[in-house]
Coordinates of C-alpha atoms in Angstrom, one line a residue:
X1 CA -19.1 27.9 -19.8
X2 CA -15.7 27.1 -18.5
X3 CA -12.4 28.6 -20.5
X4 CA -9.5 26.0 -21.4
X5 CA -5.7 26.9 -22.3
X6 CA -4.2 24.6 -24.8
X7 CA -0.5 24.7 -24.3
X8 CA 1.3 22.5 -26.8
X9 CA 4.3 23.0 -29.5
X10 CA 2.7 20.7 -32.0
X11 CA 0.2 22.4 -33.8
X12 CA -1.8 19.1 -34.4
X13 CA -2.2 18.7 -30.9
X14 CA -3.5 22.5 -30.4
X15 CA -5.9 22.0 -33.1
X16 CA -7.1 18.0 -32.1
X17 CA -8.0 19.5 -28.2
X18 CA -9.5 22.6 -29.5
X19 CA -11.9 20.6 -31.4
X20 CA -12.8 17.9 -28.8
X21 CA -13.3 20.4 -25.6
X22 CA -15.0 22.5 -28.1
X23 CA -17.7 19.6 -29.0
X24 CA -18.1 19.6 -25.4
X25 CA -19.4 23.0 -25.0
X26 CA -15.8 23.9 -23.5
X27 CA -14.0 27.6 -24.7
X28 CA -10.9 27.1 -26.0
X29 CA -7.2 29.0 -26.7
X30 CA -4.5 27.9 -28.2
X31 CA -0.5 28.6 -27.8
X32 CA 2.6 27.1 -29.2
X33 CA 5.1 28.8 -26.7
X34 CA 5.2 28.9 -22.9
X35 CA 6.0 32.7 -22.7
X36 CA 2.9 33.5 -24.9
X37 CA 1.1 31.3 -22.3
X38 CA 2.5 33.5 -19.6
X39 CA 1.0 37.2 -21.1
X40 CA -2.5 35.1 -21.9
X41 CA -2.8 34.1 -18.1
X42 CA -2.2 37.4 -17.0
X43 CA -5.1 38.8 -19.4
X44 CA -7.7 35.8 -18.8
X45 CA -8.9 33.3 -16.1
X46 CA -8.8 29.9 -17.2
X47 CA -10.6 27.0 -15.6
X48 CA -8.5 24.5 -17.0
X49 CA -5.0 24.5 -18.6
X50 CA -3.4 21.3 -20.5
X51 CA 0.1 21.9 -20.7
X52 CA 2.9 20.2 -22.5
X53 CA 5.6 19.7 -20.2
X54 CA 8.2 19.6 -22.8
X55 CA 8.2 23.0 -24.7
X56 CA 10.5 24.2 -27.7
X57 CA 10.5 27.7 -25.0
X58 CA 14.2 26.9 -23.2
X59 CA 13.1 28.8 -19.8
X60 CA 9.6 27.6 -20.0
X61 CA 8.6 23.9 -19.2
X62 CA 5.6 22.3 -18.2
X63 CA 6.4 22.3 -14.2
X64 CA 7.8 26.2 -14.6
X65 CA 4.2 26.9 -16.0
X66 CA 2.8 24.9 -13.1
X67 CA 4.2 27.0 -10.6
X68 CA 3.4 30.5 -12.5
X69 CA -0.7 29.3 -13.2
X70 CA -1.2 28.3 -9.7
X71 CA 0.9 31.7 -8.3
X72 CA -2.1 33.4 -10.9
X73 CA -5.2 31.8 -9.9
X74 CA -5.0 28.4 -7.3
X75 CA -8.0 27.3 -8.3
X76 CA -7.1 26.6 -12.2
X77 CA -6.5 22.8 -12.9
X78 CA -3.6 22.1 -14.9
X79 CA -3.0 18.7 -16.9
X80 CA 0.4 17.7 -17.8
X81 CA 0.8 16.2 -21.3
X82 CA 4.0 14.5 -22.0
X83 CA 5.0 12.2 -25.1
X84 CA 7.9 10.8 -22.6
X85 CA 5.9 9.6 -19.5
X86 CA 8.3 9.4 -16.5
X87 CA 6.3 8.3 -13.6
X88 CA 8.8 9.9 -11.0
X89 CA 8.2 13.4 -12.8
X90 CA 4.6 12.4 -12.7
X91 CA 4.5 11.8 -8.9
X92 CA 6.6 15.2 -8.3
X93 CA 4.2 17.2 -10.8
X94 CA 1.2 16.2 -8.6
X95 CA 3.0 16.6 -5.7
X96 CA 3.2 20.5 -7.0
X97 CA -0.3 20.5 -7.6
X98 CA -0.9 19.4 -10.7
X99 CA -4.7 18.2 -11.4
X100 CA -3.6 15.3 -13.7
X101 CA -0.7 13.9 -16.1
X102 CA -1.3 12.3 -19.1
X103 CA 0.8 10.2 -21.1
X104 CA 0.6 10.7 -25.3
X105 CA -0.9 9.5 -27.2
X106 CA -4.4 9.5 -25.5
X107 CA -7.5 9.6 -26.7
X108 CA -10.8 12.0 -27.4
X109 CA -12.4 10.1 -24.1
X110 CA -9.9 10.7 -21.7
X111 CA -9.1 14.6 -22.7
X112 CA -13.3 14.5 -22.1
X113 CA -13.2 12.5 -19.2
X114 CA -9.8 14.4 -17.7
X115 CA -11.6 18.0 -18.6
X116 CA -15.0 17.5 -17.4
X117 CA -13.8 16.1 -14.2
X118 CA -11.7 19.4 -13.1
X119 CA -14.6 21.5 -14.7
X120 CA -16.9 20.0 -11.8
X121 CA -13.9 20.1 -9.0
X122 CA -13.8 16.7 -8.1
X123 CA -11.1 15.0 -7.4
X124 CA -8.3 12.8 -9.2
X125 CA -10.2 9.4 -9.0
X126 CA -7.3 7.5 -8.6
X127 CA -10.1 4.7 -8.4
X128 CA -13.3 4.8 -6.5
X129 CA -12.9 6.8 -3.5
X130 CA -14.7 5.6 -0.2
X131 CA -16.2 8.7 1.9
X132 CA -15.7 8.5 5.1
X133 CA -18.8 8.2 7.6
X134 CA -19.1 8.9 11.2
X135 CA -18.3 5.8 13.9
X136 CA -21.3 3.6 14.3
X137 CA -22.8 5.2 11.0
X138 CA -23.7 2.5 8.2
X139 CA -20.7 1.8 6.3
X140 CA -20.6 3.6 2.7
X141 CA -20.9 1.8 -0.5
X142 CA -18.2 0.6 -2.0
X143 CA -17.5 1.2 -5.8
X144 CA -17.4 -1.5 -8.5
X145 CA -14.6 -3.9 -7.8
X146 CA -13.5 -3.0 -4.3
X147 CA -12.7 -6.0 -2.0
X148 CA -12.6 -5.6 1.7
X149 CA -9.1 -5.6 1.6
X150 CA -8.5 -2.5 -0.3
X151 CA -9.7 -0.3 2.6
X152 CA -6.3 -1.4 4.0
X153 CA -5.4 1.2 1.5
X154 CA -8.5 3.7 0.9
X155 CA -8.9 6.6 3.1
X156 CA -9.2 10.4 3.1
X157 CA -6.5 11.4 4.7
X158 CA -3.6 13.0 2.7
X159 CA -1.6 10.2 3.4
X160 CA -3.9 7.8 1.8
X161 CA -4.4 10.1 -1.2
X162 CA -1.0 10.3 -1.7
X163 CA -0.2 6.6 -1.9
X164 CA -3.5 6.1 -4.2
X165 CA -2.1 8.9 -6.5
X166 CA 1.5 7.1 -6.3
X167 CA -0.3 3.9 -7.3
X168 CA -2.2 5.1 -10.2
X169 CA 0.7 6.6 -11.7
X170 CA 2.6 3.4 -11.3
X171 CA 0.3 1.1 -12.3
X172 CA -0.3 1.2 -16.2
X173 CA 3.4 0.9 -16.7
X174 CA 5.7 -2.7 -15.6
X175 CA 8.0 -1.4 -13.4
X176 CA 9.2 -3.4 -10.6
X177 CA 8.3 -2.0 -7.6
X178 CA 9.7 -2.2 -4.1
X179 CA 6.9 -1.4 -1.1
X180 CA 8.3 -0.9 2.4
X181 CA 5.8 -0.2 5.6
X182 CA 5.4 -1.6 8.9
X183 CA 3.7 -4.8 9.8
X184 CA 0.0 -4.2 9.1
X185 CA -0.1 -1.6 7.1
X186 CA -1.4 -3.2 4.1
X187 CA 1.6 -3.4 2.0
X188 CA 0.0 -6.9 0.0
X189 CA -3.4 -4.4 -0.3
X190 CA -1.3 -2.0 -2.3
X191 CA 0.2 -4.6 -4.2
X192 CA -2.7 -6.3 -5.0
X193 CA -4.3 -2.6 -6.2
X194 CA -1.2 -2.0 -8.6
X195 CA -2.1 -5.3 -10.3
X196 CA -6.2 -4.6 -10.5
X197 CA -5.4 -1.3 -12.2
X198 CA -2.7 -2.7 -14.3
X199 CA -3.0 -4.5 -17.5
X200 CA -2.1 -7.5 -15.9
X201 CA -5.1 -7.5 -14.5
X202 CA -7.2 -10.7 -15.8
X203 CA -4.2 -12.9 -15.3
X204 CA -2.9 -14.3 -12.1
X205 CA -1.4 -12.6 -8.8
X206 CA 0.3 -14.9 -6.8
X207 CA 1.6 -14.0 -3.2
X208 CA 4.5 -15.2 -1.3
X209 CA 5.8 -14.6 2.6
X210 CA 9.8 -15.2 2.3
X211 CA 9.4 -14.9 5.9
X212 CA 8.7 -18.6 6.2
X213 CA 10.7 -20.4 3.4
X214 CA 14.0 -21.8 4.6
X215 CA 16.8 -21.7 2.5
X216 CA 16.1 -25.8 1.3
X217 CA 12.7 -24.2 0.1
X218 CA 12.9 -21.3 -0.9
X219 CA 14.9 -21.9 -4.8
X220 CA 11.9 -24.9 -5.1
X221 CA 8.7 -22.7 -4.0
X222 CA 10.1 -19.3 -6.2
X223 CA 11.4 -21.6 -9.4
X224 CA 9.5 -24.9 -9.3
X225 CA 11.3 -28.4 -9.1
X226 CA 11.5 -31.6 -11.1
X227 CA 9.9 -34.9 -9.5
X228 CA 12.3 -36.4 -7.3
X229 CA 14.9 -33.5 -7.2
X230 CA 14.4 -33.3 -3.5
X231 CA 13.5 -35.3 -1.0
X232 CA 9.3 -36.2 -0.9
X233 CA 9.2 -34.7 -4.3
X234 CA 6.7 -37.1 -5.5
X235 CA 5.6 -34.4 -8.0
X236 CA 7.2 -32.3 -10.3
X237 CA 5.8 -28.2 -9.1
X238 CA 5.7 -25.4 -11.2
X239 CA 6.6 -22.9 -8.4
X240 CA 5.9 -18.9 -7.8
X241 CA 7.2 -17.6 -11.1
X242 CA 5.7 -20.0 -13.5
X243 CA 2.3 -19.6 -11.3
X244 CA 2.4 -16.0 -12.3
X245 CA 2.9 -16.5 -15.7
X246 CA 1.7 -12.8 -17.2
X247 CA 0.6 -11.7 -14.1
X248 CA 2.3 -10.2 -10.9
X249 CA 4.0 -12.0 -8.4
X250 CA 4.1 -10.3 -5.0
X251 CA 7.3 -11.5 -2.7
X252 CA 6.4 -10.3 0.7
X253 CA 9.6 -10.0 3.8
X254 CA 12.0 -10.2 0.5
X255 CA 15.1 -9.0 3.0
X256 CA 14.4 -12.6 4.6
X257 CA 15.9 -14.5 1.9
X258 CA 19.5 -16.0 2.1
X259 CA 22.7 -14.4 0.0
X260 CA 22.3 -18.0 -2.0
X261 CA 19.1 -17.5 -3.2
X262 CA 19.2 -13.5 -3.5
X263 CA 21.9 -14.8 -6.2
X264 CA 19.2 -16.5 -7.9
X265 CA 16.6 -14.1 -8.0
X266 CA 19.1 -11.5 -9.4
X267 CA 19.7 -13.8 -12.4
X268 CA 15.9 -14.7 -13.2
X269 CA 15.2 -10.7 -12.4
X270 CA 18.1 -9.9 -15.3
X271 CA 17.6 -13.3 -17.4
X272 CA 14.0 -13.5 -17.4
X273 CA 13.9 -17.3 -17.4
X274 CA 14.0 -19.7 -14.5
X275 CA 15.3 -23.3 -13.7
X276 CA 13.2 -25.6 -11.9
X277 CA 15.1 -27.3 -9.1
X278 CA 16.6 -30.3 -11.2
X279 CA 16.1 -29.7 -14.1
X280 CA 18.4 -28.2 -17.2
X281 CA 15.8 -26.7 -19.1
X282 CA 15.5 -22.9 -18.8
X283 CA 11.7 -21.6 -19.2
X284 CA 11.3 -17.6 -20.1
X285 CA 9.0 -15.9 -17.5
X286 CA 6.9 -12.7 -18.0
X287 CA 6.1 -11.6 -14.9
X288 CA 5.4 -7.9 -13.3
X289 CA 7.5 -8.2 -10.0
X290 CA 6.6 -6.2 -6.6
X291 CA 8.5 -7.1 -3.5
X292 CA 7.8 -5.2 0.1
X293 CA 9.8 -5.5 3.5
X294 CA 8.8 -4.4 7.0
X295 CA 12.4 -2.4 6.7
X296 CA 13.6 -0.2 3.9
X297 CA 15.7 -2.0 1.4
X298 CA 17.8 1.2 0.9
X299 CA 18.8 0.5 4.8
X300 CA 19.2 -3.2 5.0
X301 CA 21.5 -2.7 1.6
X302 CA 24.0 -0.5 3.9
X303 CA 23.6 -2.7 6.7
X304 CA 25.1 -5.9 4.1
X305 CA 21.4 -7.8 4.7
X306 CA 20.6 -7.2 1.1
X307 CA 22.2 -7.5 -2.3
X308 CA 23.1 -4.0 -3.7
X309 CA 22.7 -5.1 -7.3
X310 CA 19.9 -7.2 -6.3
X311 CA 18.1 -3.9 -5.1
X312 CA 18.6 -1.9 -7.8
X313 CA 16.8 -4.2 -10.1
X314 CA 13.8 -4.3 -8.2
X315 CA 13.7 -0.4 -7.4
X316 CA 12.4 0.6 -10.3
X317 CA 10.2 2.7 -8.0
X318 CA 9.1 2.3 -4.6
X319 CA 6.2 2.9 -2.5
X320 CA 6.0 3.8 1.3
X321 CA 2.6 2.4 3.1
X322 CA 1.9 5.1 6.0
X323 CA 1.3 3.9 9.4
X324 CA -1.7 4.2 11.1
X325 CA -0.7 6.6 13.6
X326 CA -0.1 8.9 10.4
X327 CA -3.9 8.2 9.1
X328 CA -6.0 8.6 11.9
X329 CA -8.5 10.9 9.8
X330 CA -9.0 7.6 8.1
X331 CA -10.3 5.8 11.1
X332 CA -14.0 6.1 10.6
X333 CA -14.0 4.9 7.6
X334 CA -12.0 2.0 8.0
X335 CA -13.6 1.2 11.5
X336 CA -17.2 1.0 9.6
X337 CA -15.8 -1.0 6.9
X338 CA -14.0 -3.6 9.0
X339 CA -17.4 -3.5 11.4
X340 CA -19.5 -4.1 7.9
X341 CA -17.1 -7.6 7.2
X342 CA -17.5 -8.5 10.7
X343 CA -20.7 -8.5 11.0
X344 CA -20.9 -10.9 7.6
X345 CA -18.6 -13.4 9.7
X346 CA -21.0 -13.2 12.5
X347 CA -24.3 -13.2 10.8
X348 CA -24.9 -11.2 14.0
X349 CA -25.3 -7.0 14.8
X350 CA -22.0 -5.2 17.2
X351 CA -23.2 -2.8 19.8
X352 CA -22.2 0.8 19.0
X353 CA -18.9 1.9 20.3
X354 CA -18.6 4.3 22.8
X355 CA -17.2 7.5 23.4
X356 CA -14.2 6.5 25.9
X357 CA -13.3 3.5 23.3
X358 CA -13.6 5.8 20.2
X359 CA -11.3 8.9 22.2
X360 CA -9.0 6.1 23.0
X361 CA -8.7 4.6 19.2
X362 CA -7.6 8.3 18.6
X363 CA -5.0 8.5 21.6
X364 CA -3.4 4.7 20.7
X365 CA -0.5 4.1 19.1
X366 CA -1.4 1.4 17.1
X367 CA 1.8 -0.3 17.0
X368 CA 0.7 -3.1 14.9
X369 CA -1.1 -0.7 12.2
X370 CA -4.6 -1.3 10.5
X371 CA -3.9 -5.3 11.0
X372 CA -4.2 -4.9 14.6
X373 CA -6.9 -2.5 14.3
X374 CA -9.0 -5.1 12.4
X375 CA -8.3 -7.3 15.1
X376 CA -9.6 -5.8 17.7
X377 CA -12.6 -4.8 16.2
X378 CA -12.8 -8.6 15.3
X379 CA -12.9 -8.7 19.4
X380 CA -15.3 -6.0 20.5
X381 CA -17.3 -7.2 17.8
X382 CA -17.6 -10.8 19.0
X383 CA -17.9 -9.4 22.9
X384 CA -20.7 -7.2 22.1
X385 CA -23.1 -9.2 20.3
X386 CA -26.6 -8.1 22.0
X387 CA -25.1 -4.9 23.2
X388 CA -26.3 -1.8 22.9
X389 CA -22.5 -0.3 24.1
X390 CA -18.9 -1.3 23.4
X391 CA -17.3 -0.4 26.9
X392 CA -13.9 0.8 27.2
X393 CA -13.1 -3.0 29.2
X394 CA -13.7 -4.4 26.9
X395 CA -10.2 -3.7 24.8
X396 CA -7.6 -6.2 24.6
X397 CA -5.4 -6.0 27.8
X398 CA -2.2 -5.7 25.9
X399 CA -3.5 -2.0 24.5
X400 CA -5.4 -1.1 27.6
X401 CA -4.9 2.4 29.8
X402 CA -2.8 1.4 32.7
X403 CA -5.8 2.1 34.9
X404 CA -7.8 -0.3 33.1
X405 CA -5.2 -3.2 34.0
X406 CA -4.5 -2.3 37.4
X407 CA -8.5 -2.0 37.7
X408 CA -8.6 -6.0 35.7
X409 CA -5.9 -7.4 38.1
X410 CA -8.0 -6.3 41.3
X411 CA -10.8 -8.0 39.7
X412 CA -8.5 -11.4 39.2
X413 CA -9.9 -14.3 41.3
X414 CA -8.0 -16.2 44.7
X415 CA -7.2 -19.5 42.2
X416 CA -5.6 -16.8 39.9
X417 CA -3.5 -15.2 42.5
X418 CA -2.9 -18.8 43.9
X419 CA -1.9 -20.4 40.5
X420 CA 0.4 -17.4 39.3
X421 CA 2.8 -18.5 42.6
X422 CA 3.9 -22.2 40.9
X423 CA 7.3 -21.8 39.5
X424 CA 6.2 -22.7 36.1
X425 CA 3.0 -20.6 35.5
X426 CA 5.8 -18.1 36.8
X427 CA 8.1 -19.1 33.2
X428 CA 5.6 -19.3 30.8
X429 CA 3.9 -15.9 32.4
X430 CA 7.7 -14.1 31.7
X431 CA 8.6 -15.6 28.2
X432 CA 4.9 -14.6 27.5
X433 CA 5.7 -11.2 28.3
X434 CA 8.9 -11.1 26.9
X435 CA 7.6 -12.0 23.7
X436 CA 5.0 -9.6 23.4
X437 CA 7.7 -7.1 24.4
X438 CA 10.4 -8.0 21.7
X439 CA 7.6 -8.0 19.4
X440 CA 6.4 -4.6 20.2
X441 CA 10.2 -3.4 20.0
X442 CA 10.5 -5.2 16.7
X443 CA 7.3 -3.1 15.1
X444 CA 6.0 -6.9 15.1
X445 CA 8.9 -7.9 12.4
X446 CA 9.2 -11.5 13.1
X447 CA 12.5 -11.8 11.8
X448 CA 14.1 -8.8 13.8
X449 CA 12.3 -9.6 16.8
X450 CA 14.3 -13.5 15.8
X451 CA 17.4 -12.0 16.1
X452 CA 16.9 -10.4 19.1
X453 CA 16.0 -12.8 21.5
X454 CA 19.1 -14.8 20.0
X455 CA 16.4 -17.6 18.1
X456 CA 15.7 -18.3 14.7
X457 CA 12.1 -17.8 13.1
X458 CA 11.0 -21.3 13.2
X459 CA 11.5 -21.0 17.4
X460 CA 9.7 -18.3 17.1
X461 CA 6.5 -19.0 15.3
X462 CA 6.4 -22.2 17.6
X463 CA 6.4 -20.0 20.5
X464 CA 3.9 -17.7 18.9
X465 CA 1.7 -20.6 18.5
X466 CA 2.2 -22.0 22.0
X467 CA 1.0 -18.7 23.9
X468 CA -1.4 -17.9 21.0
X469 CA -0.4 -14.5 20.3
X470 CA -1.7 -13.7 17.1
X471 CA -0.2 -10.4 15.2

C-alpha cells in the first residue's frame, strides 16, 4: 500500500484528494503548511507527494519542497498543483525533477491516473513512448495515433524526453510558439505533435515553407487574394490564415520573409484579422500560430534580419529541436522505424545492416540530422533488396570514410577518367562540389548557403535541381 502527502492550503482540496486516492486503496496525510510538510517527511516515507506550489507558508513554496523531498528520499514522486499554470515554471519544475504538474481545477481521473502512474514507476507519458529495439530487430509497435513522422521526434534519449516533456506542457494551452533546429531535425514533426495533443486538434493544420514565397507571393499565399487583384488571379483564394481557421498554422524558414511582409504579419498577429490581397474587408482569424527557423530568432533579431517586435509576439515560448549528433541513443529506434516505412514503399525486405555501417552511423556527424538519415536508409534499403548484408560501400559517397572514396575512385573506369578531362565536365564537376560544400557550411540552410555564394534562392534551387542533390 503506497503512502501519499497531500500538501495544499485549501482545505477543500486536502479533503477532495484524501478521498479520491483513498477510494483507490492509496494511504493518505494531509497538511495545510509547507513547514508542517517538512517535520512529516522527516518522520515518514512517502511514495507520492502532491504539492501546491503556491503556499500561504512565505519561505516554503512548491519548488522549495521539491528540492527538500527529493534531498529526503529521490525516489518519492512529487506532483505540482497550481491554480496559476505557468508553462515556463512547469518546464523548470520538471527540469528539477518533478514527476508531474497539474493545472487546477482537475479532475477525480487525472489525480487517479497522475497517482497510479508514479505508484508503478513509469514514466511521464508525455504521449505514447516508442522503446527502442536493437538494429535489424523488428520495429516496435507504435501507440494509437502515431504517424511515421513523429519518430522525427520520439526517442529515448534525454534529449528527446526533454522536448516531449516541453511539448506536453505546451500543448493544452494557445501560446504562440517559436521552434528553432537545424535542417532535418523534425521541427514540422514537433509542430505537428503540439497540434495533435492540443485542442485544436480535429480542426485543420496547415504548413507553409517561407523559404520559397517571394515577396509578390508571400502577402497572397499567407492572407488570400481577391479575383483579379494580381496578375493570373482568375480566382479569388482564401490563403494560409483563413485555411487554418481554428486550427494551427505552421510557418516554416519564417526569418525568410521580407521587412514588408514581417510588417504585415505583426499586424494580423496583434489584430487578429486579415485582408485578402485586394480587398477592403477585414476577416477575424482564430488561429494557434507556431513558426520555426533553421537559425535562432533571438540571433537573427540582433543581427537586424528579423523584426524585434515581430519576435516578441510569436515568442510566447520556444522550443529547441536537438540534432542528431546529440540523440544518437535514439538511433535504433529510429533506424527500425524508418526501415519499417521503407520497406512499405518497396513492398520488398532490406538486408540486415552490418557491423562496420552500424559503427559508422555512431561515428558520423550527420550534418543534415534525422532527414538525411532517412535518406540514406531510403538508399541502402533500395541497394540491398535480396541481401542478406548492408556493406559499408554501399553508403552515399558524400558521407563515406575517406578510404572508402579513394578505394571508389580506383575502381572508376578509363571512359570516367577520360570524360572528367573535357573542360566542361571539369565546371559542372566544381560547381557540383562547391555546392555541396556551401551547403554543408550552411547546416543545409538554403537561404544562408544563398547568400554565400553571392545568389538568390531561386538560383539556387535551380542548381539544386540541375545536379540533383536532394537535402
Amino acid at each position: 500500500m503506497k503512502n501519499i502527502l497531500i500538501i495544499d492550503d485549501e482545505p477543500g482540496i486536502c479533503s477532495l484528494l484524501r478521498t479520491i486516492l483513498g477510494k483507490q486503496g492509496f494511504m493518505v496525510d494531509t497538511t495545510l503548511s509547507g513547514n508542517t510538510a517538512l517535520k512529516m517527511i522527516k518522520e515518514k516515507s512517502y511514495d507520492i507527494v502532491f504539492c501546491d506550489f503556491r503556499l500561504k507558508d512565505k519561505e516554503q513554496d512548491g519548488s522549495t519542497l521539491l528540492q527538500v523531498i527529493h534531498t529526503a528520499n529521490p525516489e518519492t514522486a512529487v506532483i505540482i498543483m497550481t491554480g496559476y499554470p505557468d508553462v515556463r515554471i512547469a518546464i523548470r519544475l520538471i527540469k528539477e525533477g518533478a514527476y508531474d504538474y497539474l493545472p487546477k481545477p482537475f479532475t477525480a481521473t487525472q489525480i487517479t491516473e497522475v497517482a497510479n502512474r508514479a505508484s508503478a514507476a513509469q514514466p511521464l507519458p508525455v504521449t505514447t513512448f516508442i522503446t527502442p529495439a536493437p538494429l535489424n530487430a523488428a520495429t516496435p509497435k507504435k501507440g494509437p495515433g502515431l504517424q511515421l513522422s513523429d519518430h522525427y521526434v520520439y526517442g529515448e534519449s534525454e534529449s528527446a524526453r526533454e522536448l516531449l516533456r516541453q511539448i506536453k506542457l505546451v500543448a493544452p494551452t494557445n501560446y504562440s510558439i517559436v521552434i528553432f533546429g537545424e535542417t532535418g531535425t523534425g521541427k514540422e514533426s514537433v509542430a505537428r505533435l503540439v497540434h495533435m495533443n492540443s485542442a485544436r486538434a480535429q480542426k485543420p493544420f496547415v504548413a507553409l515553407d517561407c523559404g520559397c514565397l517571394s515577396d509578390e507571393l508571400a502577402a497572397s499565399e499567407l492572407f488570400g487574394h481577391e479575383k483579379g487583384a494580381i496578375t493570373g488571379a482568375v480566382n479569388a483564394v482564401q490563403g494560409a490564415f483563413r485555411e487554418a481557421q481554428g486550427g494551427t498554422l505552421f510557418l516554416d524558414e519564417i526569418g525568410n520573409l521580407s521587412y514588408n511582409v514581417q510588417v504585415a504579419l505583426l499586424r494580423v498577429v496583434q489584430e487578429r484579422a486579415i485582408r485578402p490581397v485586394g480587398s477592403t474587408q477585414e476577416i477575424p482569424v482564430d488561429i494557434r500560430l507556431i513558426v520555426a527557423s533553421n537559425e535562432d530568432p533571438a540571433k537573427s533579431v540582433e543581427k537586424g534580419n528579423f523584426r524585434q517586435d515581430l519576435f516578441y509576439r510569436l515568442n510566447e515560448f520556444n522550443i529547441a529541436v536537438p540534432p542528431l549528433r546529440e540523440r544518437l541513443q535514439d538511433l535504433p529506434l529510429l533506424i527500425n522505424s524508418f526501415v519499417e516505412e521503407i520497406q512499405e514503399e518497396l513492398q520488398k525486405k532490406c538486408g540486415a545492416f552490418s557491423d562496420d555501417v552500424i559503427e559508422y552511423f555512431y561515428t558520423y556527424a550527420w550534418p543534415g540530422n534525422i532527414r538525411e538519415l532517412k535518406n540514406v536508409i531510403r538508399r541502402l534499403c533500395l541497394l540491398s533488396v535480396g541481401l542478406q548484408e548492408i556493406p559499408l560501400s554501399f553508403l552515399p559517397q558524400e558521407m563515406m570514410p575517406a578510404s572508402q572514396e579513394t578505394a571508389q575512385q580506383d575502381d572508376s573506369t578509363a571512359a570516367e577518367q577520360e570524360d572528367q578531362h573535357h573542360l566542361k565536365t571539369i565546371s559542372r564537376q566544381a560547381e557540383y562540389d562547391k555546392i555541396l560544400s556551401v551547403m554543408k557550411q550552411a547546416l543545409y540552410n538554403k537561404t544562408k548557403a544563398a547568400r554565400l555564394m553571392n545568389i538568390d534562392r531561386k538560383t539556387l534551387y535551380n542548381k539544386l535541381h540541375l545536379y540533383n542533390i536532394k537535402l
